[in-house]
PDB file of C-alpha atoms and ligand atoms in Angstrom:
ATOM      1  CA  MET A   3       0.000   0.000   0.000  1.00 69.00           C
ATOM      2  CA  THR A   4       1.188   3.522  -0.711  1.00 83.00           C
ATOM      3  CA  HIS A   5       2.789   5.166   2.295  1.00 94.00           C
ATOM      4  CA  VAL A   6       1.064   8.564   2.641  1.00 98.00           C
ATOM      5  CA  ILE A   7       2.476  11.407   4.737  1.00 98.00           C
ATOM      6  CA  ALA A   8      -0.061  14.203   5.244  1.00 98.00           C
ATOM      7  CA  ILE A   9       1.332  17.633   6.112  1.00 97.00           C
ATOM      8  CA  ASP A  10      -1.310  20.223   7.001  1.00 96.00           C
ATOM      9  CA  GLY A  11      -1.042  23.646   8.567  1.00 93.00           C
ATOM     10  CA  PRO A  12      -1.621  27.366   8.018  1.00 88.00           C
ATOM     11  CA  SER A  13       0.000  29.500   5.298  1.00 83.00           C
ATOM     12  CA  GLY A  14       3.646  30.344   5.837  1.00 79.00           C
ATOM     13  CA  SER A  15       4.359  27.558   8.315  1.00 85.00           C
ATOM     14  CA  GLY A  16       6.998  26.222   5.905  1.00 88.00           C
ATOM     15  CA  LYS A  17       4.859  23.347   4.563  1.00 92.00           C
ATOM     16  CA  SER A  18       6.128  23.446   0.982  1.00 94.00           C
ATOM     17  CA  SER A  19       9.884  23.467   1.614  1.00 93.00           C
ATOM     18  CA  THR A  20       9.418  20.942   4.403  1.00 96.00           C
ATOM     19  CA  SER A  21       7.208  18.600   2.357  1.00 98.00           C
ATOM     20  CA  ARG A  22       9.536  18.668  -0.655  1.00 98.00           C
ATOM     21  CA  GLY A  23      12.521  17.998   1.592  1.00 98.00           C
ATOM     22  CA  VAL A  24      10.817  15.063   3.301  1.00 98.00           C
ATOM     23  CA  ALA A  25       9.737  13.597  -0.065  1.00 98.00           C
ATOM     24  CA  SER A  26      13.242  13.969  -1.548  1.00 98.00           C
ATOM     25  CA  THR A  27      14.870  12.387   1.495  1.00 97.00           C
ATOM     26  CA  LEU A  28      12.532   9.392   1.468  1.00 97.00           C
ATOM     27  CA  GLY A  29      12.418   9.042  -2.342  1.00 97.00           C
ATOM     28  CA  TYR A  30       8.677   9.709  -2.296  1.00 98.00           C
ATOM     29  CA  ALA A  31       6.426  11.635  -4.652  1.00 98.00           C
ATOM     30  CA  TYR A  32       5.174  15.077  -3.583  1.00 98.00           C
ATOM     31  CA  LEU A  33       1.792  16.715  -4.081  1.00 98.00           C
ATOM     32  CA  ASP A  34       1.109  20.404  -3.380  1.00 98.00           C
ATOM     33  CA  THR A  35      -2.685  20.618  -3.112  1.00 98.00           C
ATOM     34  CA  GLY A  36      -2.554  24.396  -2.522  1.00 97.00           C
ATOM     35  CA  ALA A  37      -1.083  24.722  -6.029  1.00 98.00           C
ATOM     36  CA  MET A  38      -4.179  22.910  -7.354  1.00 98.00           C
ATOM     37  CA  TYR A  39      -6.570  25.407  -5.680  1.00 98.00           C
ATOM     38  CA  ARG A  40      -4.380  28.193  -7.025  1.00 98.00           C
ATOM     39  CA  ALA A  41      -4.434  26.726 -10.562  1.00 98.00           C
ATOM     40  CA  MET A  42      -8.226  26.441 -10.419  1.00 98.00           C
ATOM     41  CA  THR A  43      -8.335  30.092  -9.320  1.00 98.00           C
ATOM     42  CA  TRP A  44      -6.092  31.083 -12.238  1.00 98.00           C
ATOM     43  CA  ALA A  45      -8.500  29.307 -14.610  1.00 98.00           C
ATOM     44  CA  MET A  46     -11.467  31.201 -13.112  1.00 98.00           C
ATOM     45  CA  LEU A  47      -9.711  34.565 -13.526  1.00 98.00           C
ATOM     46  CA  GLN A  48      -8.714  33.568 -17.059  1.00 97.00           C
ATOM     47  CA  ARG A  49     -12.380  32.922 -17.891  1.00 97.00           C
ATOM     48  CA  GLY A  50     -13.494  36.181 -16.296  1.00 98.00           C
ATOM     49  CA  VAL A  51     -15.535  34.345 -13.641  1.00 98.00           C
ATOM     50  CA  ASP A  52     -16.386  36.391 -10.528  1.00 98.00           C
ATOM     51  CA  VAL A  53     -14.657  34.357  -7.799  1.00 98.00           C
ATOM     52  CA  HIS A  54     -17.199  35.544  -5.219  1.00 97.00           C
ATOM     53  CA  ASP A  55     -20.046  34.028  -7.246  1.00 98.00           C
ATOM     54  CA  ALA A  56     -20.002  30.451  -5.917  1.00 98.00           C
ATOM     55  CA  GLU A  57     -22.500  29.173  -8.503  1.00 98.00           C
ATOM     56  CA  ALA A  58     -20.517  30.595 -11.401  1.00 98.00           C
ATOM     57  CA  VAL A  59     -17.310  29.113  -9.981  1.00 98.00           C
ATOM     58  CA  ALA A  60     -19.020  25.743  -9.446  1.00 98.00           C
ATOM     59  CA  SER A  61     -20.196  25.486 -13.043  1.00 98.00           C
ATOM     60  CA  ALA A  62     -17.059  26.874 -14.714  1.00 98.00           C
ATOM     61  CA  SER A  63     -14.708  24.734 -12.603  1.00 98.00           C
ATOM     62  CA  ALA A  64     -16.171  21.495 -13.976  1.00 97.00           C
ATOM     63  CA  GLU A  65     -14.614  22.282 -17.395  1.00 97.00           C
ATOM     64  CA  VAL A  66     -11.104  22.909 -16.066  1.00 98.00           C
ATOM     65  CA  VAL A  67      -8.523  20.165 -16.534  1.00 98.00           C
ATOM     66  CA  LEU A  68      -5.691  20.238 -13.998  1.00 98.00           C
ATOM     67  CA  ALA A  69      -2.478  18.200 -14.120  1.00 98.00           C
ATOM     68  CA  SER A  70       0.049  17.963 -11.277  1.00 98.00           C
ATOM     69  CA  GLY A  71       3.550  16.511 -11.654  1.00 97.00           C
ATOM     70  CA  THR A  72       4.661  14.894  -8.404  1.00 97.00           C
ATOM     71  CA  ASP A  73       8.484  14.908  -8.603  1.00 97.00           C
ATOM     72  CA  PRO A  74       9.635  16.751  -5.434  1.00 97.00           C
ATOM     73  CA  GLN A  75      12.715  18.076  -7.289  1.00 96.00           C
ATOM     74  CA  HIS A  76      10.569  19.485 -10.068  1.00 97.00           C
ATOM     75  CA  PRO A  77       6.866  19.738  -9.190  1.00 96.00           C
ATOM     76  CA  THR A  78       4.682  20.977 -12.056  1.00 98.00           C
ATOM     77  CA  ILE A  79       1.136  22.284 -12.346  1.00 98.00           C
ATOM     78  CA  GLU A  80      -0.929  22.817 -15.474  1.00 98.00           C
ATOM     79  CA  ALA A  81      -4.415  24.157 -16.056  1.00 98.00           C
ATOM     80  CA  ASP A  82      -6.012  23.384 -19.425  1.00 97.00           C
ATOM     81  CA  GLY A  83      -2.596  22.384 -20.762  1.00 97.00           C
ATOM     82  CA  VAL A  84      -0.926  25.671 -19.710  1.00 98.00           C
ATOM     83  CA  ASP A  85       2.038  25.681 -17.292  1.00 98.00           C
ATOM     84  CA  VAL A  86       0.744  27.965 -14.518  1.00 98.00           C
ATOM     85  CA  SER A  87       3.515  27.432 -11.962  1.00 97.00           C
ATOM     86  CA  GLU A  88       4.520  31.101 -12.088  1.00 97.00           C
ATOM     87  CA  PRO A  89       1.198  32.991 -12.342  1.00 97.00           C
ATOM     88  CA  ILE A  90      -0.338  30.995  -9.475  1.00 98.00           C
ATOM     89  CA  ARG A  91       2.171  32.644  -7.074  1.00 94.00           C
ATOM     90  CA  GLY A  92       1.199  36.183  -8.119  1.00 94.00           C
ATOM     91  CA  ASP A  93      -0.907  38.654  -6.106  1.00 91.00           C
ATOM     92  CA  GLU A  94      -3.959  38.264  -8.326  1.00 96.00           C
ATOM     93  CA  VAL A  95      -4.309  34.526  -7.708  1.00 97.00           C
ATOM     94  CA  THR A  96      -3.224  34.766  -4.051  1.00 92.00           C
ATOM     95  CA  GLY A  97      -5.930  37.375  -3.425  1.00 91.00           C
ATOM     96  CA  ALA A  98      -8.660  35.281  -5.076  1.00 95.00           C
ATOM     97  CA  VAL A  99      -7.870  31.721  -3.987  1.00 94.00           C
ATOM     98  CA  SER A 100      -9.639  31.628  -0.607  1.00 91.00           C
ATOM     99  CA  PRO A 101     -13.174  32.173  -1.987  1.00 93.00           C
ATOM    100  CA  VAL A 102     -12.566  29.630  -4.772  1.00 96.00           C
ATOM    101  CA  ALA A 103     -11.354  27.076  -2.209  1.00 95.00           C
ATOM    102  CA  THR A 104     -14.602  27.465  -0.230  1.00 93.00           C
ATOM    103  CA  VAL A 105     -16.786  26.213  -3.127  1.00 96.00           C
ATOM    104  CA  PRO A 106     -17.859  22.602  -2.356  1.00 96.00           C
ATOM    105  CA  GLU A 107     -17.946  21.532  -6.048  1.00 97.00           C
ATOM    106  CA  VAL A 108     -14.345  22.721  -6.478  1.00 98.00           C
ATOM    107  CA  ARG A 109     -13.260  20.832  -3.375  1.00 97.00           C
ATOM    108  CA  ARG A 110     -15.008  17.645  -4.538  1.00 97.00           C
ATOM    109  CA  GLN A 111     -13.343  17.795  -7.941  1.00 98.00           C
ATOM    110  CA  LEU A 112      -9.888  18.476  -6.510  1.00 98.00           C
ATOM    111  CA  VAL A 113     -10.162  15.915  -3.702  1.00 98.00           C
ATOM    112  CA  ASP A 114     -11.070  13.246  -6.307  1.00 98.00           C
ATOM    113  CA  LEU A 115      -8.032  14.205  -8.358  1.00 98.00           C
ATOM    114  CA  GLN A 116      -5.800  14.244  -5.265  1.00 98.00           C
ATOM    115  CA  ARG A 117      -6.943  10.747  -4.269  1.00 98.00           C
ATOM    116  CA  LYS A 118      -6.253   9.512  -7.795  1.00 98.00           C
ATOM    117  CA  LEU A 119      -2.713  10.935  -7.730  1.00 97.00           C
ATOM    118  CA  ILE A 120      -2.126   9.416  -4.282  1.00 97.00           C
ATOM    119  CA  ALA A 121      -3.327   5.997  -5.492  1.00 96.00           C
ATOM    120  CA  GLU A 122      -0.971   6.203  -8.506  1.00 94.00           C
ATOM    121  CA  ALA A 123       2.109   7.050  -6.419  1.00 94.00           C
ATOM    122  CA  VAL A 124       4.585   4.188  -6.235  1.00 88.00           C
ATOM    123  CA  GLY A 125       6.111   3.609  -2.795  1.00 91.00           C
ATOM    124  CA  GLY A 126       5.070   6.750  -0.992  1.00 96.00           C
ATOM    125  CA  ILE A 127       3.880  10.315  -1.322  1.00 98.00           C
ATOM    126  CA  VAL A 128       4.024  13.453   0.809  1.00 98.00           C
ATOM    127  CA  VAL A 129       0.836  15.492   0.435  1.00 98.00           C
ATOM    128  CA  GLU A 130       0.615  19.042   1.769  1.00 98.00           C
ATOM    129  CA  GLY A 131      -2.488  21.145   2.281  1.00 96.00           C
ATOM    130  CA  ARG A 132      -5.151  22.065   4.802  1.00 94.00           C
ATOM    131  CA  ASP A 133      -7.482  19.042   4.845  1.00 94.00           C
ATOM    132  CA  ILE A 134      -5.181  16.154   3.912  1.00 96.00           C
ATOM    133  CA  GLY A 135      -5.218  14.365   7.283  1.00 96.00           C
ATOM    134  CA  THR A 136      -8.900  15.115   7.892  1.00 94.00           C
ATOM    135  CA  VAL A 137     -10.540  14.647   4.455  1.00 95.00           C
ATOM    136  CA  VAL A 138      -8.274  13.685   1.545  1.00 97.00           C
ATOM    137  CA  ALA A 139      -6.273  10.890   3.200  1.00 97.00           C
ATOM    138  CA  PRO A 140      -7.750  10.106   6.629  1.00 97.00           C
ATOM    139  CA  ASP A 141      -5.855   6.767   6.545  1.00 96.00           C
ATOM    140  CA  ALA A 142      -2.439   8.398   6.009  1.00 97.00           C
ATOM    141  CA  SER A 143       0.352   6.508   7.779  1.00 95.00           C
ATOM    142  CA  LEU A 144       1.696   9.759   9.256  1.00 98.00           C
ATOM    143  CA  LYS A 145      -0.133  13.037   9.813  1.00 98.00           C
ATOM    144  CA  VAL A 146       1.813  16.152  10.684  1.00 97.00           C
ATOM    145  CA  TYR A 147       0.278  19.480  11.635  1.00 96.00           C
ATOM    146  CA  LEU A 148       3.007  22.015  10.991  1.00 95.00           C
ATOM    147  CA  VAL A 149       2.728  25.315  12.850  1.00 91.00           C
ATOM    148  CA  ALA A 150       4.952  28.327  13.472  1.00 86.00           C
ATOM    149  CA  ASP A 151       4.621  31.511  15.446  1.00 85.00           C
ATOM    150  CA  PRO A 152       2.650  34.111  13.357  1.00 80.00           C
ATOM    151  CA  VAL A 153       5.460  36.669  13.543  1.00 82.00           C
ATOM    152  CA  ALA A 154       7.991  34.093  12.347  1.00 80.00           C
ATOM    153  CA  ARG A 155       5.623  33.012   9.555  1.00 78.00           C
ATOM    154  CA  ALA A 156       5.130  36.608   8.404  1.00 82.00           C
ATOM    155  CA  ARG A 157       8.875  37.225   8.458  1.00 81.00           C
ATOM    156  CA  ARG A 158       9.471  34.111   6.352  1.00 77.00           C
ATOM    157  CA  ARG A 159       6.771  34.967   3.791  1.00 77.00           C
ATOM    158  CA  ALA A 160       7.944  38.599   3.568  1.00 82.00           C
ATOM    159  CA  LEU A 161      11.509  37.393   2.936  1.00 83.00           C
ATOM    160  CA  GLU A 162      10.343  34.870   0.317  1.00 79.00           C
ATOM    161  CA  LEU A 163       8.317  37.492  -1.544  1.00 80.00           C
ATOM    162  CA  GLY A 164      10.722  40.412  -1.073  1.00 84.00           C
ATOM    163  CA  VAL A 165       8.073  42.409   0.838  1.00 81.00           C
ATOM    164  CA  GLU A 166       9.375  44.881   3.421  1.00 83.00           C
ATOM    165  CA  ASP A 167       6.303  45.331   5.621  1.00 85.00           C
ATOM    166  CA  ALA A 168       6.276  42.175   7.761  1.00 84.00           C
ATOM    167  CA  GLU A 169       3.419  43.522   9.920  1.00 87.00           C
ATOM    168  CA  ALA A 170       1.139  43.934   6.882  1.00 86.00           C
ATOM    169  CA  MET A 171       2.163  40.407   5.878  1.00 84.00           C
ATOM    170  CA  ARG A 172       1.206  39.088   9.324  1.00 86.00           C
ATOM    171  CA  GLU A 173      -2.232  40.711   8.961  1.00 88.00           C
ATOM    172  CA  ALA A 174      -2.712  39.277   5.441  1.00 84.00           C
ATOM    173  CA  LEU A 175      -1.770  35.783   6.651  1.00 82.00           C
ATOM    174  CA  ALA A 176      -4.154  36.112   9.606  1.00 85.00           C
ATOM    175  CA  ARG A 177      -6.985  37.070   7.235  1.00 84.00           C
ATOM    176  CA  ARG A 178      -6.339  34.047   4.999  1.00 80.00           C
ATOM    177  CA  ASP A 179      -6.097  31.722   8.001  1.00 82.00           C
ATOM    178  CA  ALA A 180      -9.440  33.042   9.268  1.00 83.00           C
ATOM    179  CA  ILE A 181     -11.145  32.326   5.914  1.00 83.00           C
ATOM    180  CA  ASP A 182      -9.454  28.907   5.596  1.00 80.00           C
ATOM    181  CA  SER A 183     -10.333  27.932   9.195  1.00 82.00           C
ATOM    182  CA  ASN A 184     -13.917  29.176   9.241  1.00 82.00           C
ATOM    183  CA  ARG A 185     -15.282  27.915   5.915  1.00 78.00           C
ATOM    184  CA  LYS A 186     -17.964  25.229   6.054  1.00 78.00           C
ATOM    185  CA  THR A 187     -16.397  22.637   3.744  1.00 76.00           C
ATOM    186  CA  ALA A 188     -13.149  21.035   4.894  1.00 74.00           C
ATOM    187  CA  PRO A 189     -11.722  23.908   6.942  1.00 79.00           C
ATOM    188  CA  LEU A 190      -8.085  24.051   7.982  1.00 82.00           C
ATOM    189  CA  ALA A 191      -8.065  21.715  10.965  1.00 82.00           C
ATOM    190  CA  GLN A 192      -5.727  19.496  12.880  1.00 89.00           C
ATOM    191  CA  ALA A 193      -6.614  15.802  12.595  1.00 91.00           C
ATOM    192  CA  GLU A 194      -7.112  14.118  15.965  1.00 92.00           C
ATOM    193  CA  ASP A 195      -4.244  11.733  15.278  1.00 95.00           C
ATOM    194  CA  ALA A 196      -1.881  14.365  13.842  1.00 96.00           C
ATOM    195  CA  ILE A 197       1.478  15.100  15.421  1.00 96.00           C
ATOM    196  CA  VAL A 198       2.046  18.821  15.931  1.00 96.00           C
ATOM    197  CA  VAL A 199       5.463  20.069  14.834  1.00 96.00           C
ATOM    198  CA  ASP A 200       6.251  23.667  15.764  1.00 93.00           C
ATOM    199  CA  GLY A 201       8.965  24.933  13.439  1.00 91.00           C
ATOM    200  CA  THR A 202       9.341  28.390  15.011  1.00 87.00           C
ATOM    201  CA  ASP A 203      12.756  27.796  16.557  1.00 85.00           C
ATOM    202  CA  MET A 204      13.947  25.100  14.156  1.00 89.00           C
ATOM    203  CA  THR A 205      15.848  25.308  10.882  1.00 88.00           C
ATOM    204  CA  LEU A 206      14.277  23.823   7.757  1.00 91.00           C
ATOM    205  CA  ASP A 207      16.653  20.836   7.926  1.00 94.00           C
ATOM    206  CA  GLU A 208      15.719  20.206  11.554  1.00 95.00           C
ATOM    207  CA  VAL A 209      12.015  20.151  10.687  1.00 96.00           C
ATOM    208  CA  ILE A 210      12.655  17.786   7.767  1.00 97.00           C
ATOM    209  CA  ASP A 211      14.765  15.477   9.965  1.00 97.00           C
ATOM    210  CA  ARG A 212      12.061  15.423  12.655  1.00 97.00           C
ATOM    211  CA  ILE A 213       9.377  14.382  10.160  1.00 98.00           C
ATOM    212  CA  VAL A 214      11.628  11.818   8.429  1.00 98.00           C
ATOM    213  CA  ALA A 215      12.341  10.304  11.857  1.00 97.00           C
ATOM    214  CA  LEU A 216       8.602  10.151  12.606  1.00 97.00           C
ATOM    215  CA  ALA A 217       8.012   8.467   9.222  1.00 96.00           C
ATOM    216  CA  GLN A 218      10.681   5.854   9.906  1.00 92.00           C
ATOM    217  CA  ARG A 219       9.388   4.977  13.352  1.00 85.00           C
TER     218      ARG A 219
HETATM  219  O1   DC B  19      -0.911  26.467   0.592  1.00 69.13           O
HETATM  220  P1   DC B  19      -1.315  27.590  -0.341  1.00 69.13           P
HETATM  221  O2   DC B  19      -1.089  28.956   0.235  1.00 69.13           O
HETATM  222  O3   DC B  19      -0.724  27.465  -1.700  1.00 69.13           O
HETATM  223  O4   DC B  19      -2.900  27.412  -0.494  1.00 69.13           O
HETATM  224  C1   DC B  19      -3.635  28.265  -1.330  1.00 69.13           C
HETATM  225  C2   DC B  19      -5.078  28.345  -0.844  1.00 69.13           C
HETATM  226  O5   DC B  19      -5.742  27.109  -1.055  1.00 69.13           O
HETATM  227  C3   DC B  19      -5.263  28.707   0.628  1.00 69.13           C
HETATM  228  O6   DC B  19      -6.214  29.777   0.714  1.00 69.13           O
HETATM  229  C4   DC B  19      -5.860  27.489   1.249  1.00 69.13           C
HETATM  230  C5   DC B  19      -6.415  26.687   0.108  1.00 69.13           C
HETATM  231  N1   DC B  19      -6.197  25.250   0.295  1.00 69.13           N
HETATM  232  C6   DC B  19      -7.245  24.487   0.719  1.00 69.13           C
HETATM  233  O7   DC B  19      -8.316  25.030   0.968  1.00 69.13           O
HETATM  234  N2   DC B  19      -7.110  23.150   0.867  1.00 69.13           N
HETATM  235  C7   DC B  19      -5.938  22.556   0.611  1.00 69.13           C
HETATM  236  N3   DC B  19      -5.827  21.236   0.756  1.00 69.13           N
HETATM  237  C8   DC B  19      -4.831  23.330   0.183  1.00 69.13           C
HETATM  238  C9   DC B  19      -4.992  24.686   0.048  1.00 69.13           C
END
């Protein structure tokens, strides 16, 4: 059976670098489910769909074909055959993704696709997101809930994006967390059987080593 490692947690907790590092170390595949919600959002903006109109998003999203490449050294994401790995990190998509990710039809479509990719993975796969341990892969062999102090998270995101105002970044992250945690369908939540890893005072390599050790237990 495929060995699944679920890594959930809020934005900026270091999930992506950590998940890729864990997957590379273990020789596993890697799936960034946030990139899938972002790619769906890109496709909505591309079609001129109002992302706050849940019905419009629900019907337009059914036509979108997403493809995720699961090599941790070179993850890829396509929407309708277009490589969207760069535009999905831009402000436009980042500002519109939360409402798109609240639409139940979108979540159903993406969860189906995520389960298919997990089933196809040979050996093992590290899957990062918000609802992996709770909804997508409740039978995962290891569930990690990765957290970090909000100030540290904001500092990290500001550094990554070259933004100077870390306080504004902290507020933006807090707003996204609130939307992600309070939505009705599959909110950001810690699975009961998840192990909490707090990366605030750890280096990236230390966090990776901790999770690899948990996986090998
Ligand atoms: O991890 P990220 O910042 O790339 O996620 C982008 C958005 O997608 C974020 O608002 C939360 C949402 N998301 C989700 O609802 N469920 C997931 N499994 C992954 C991400």
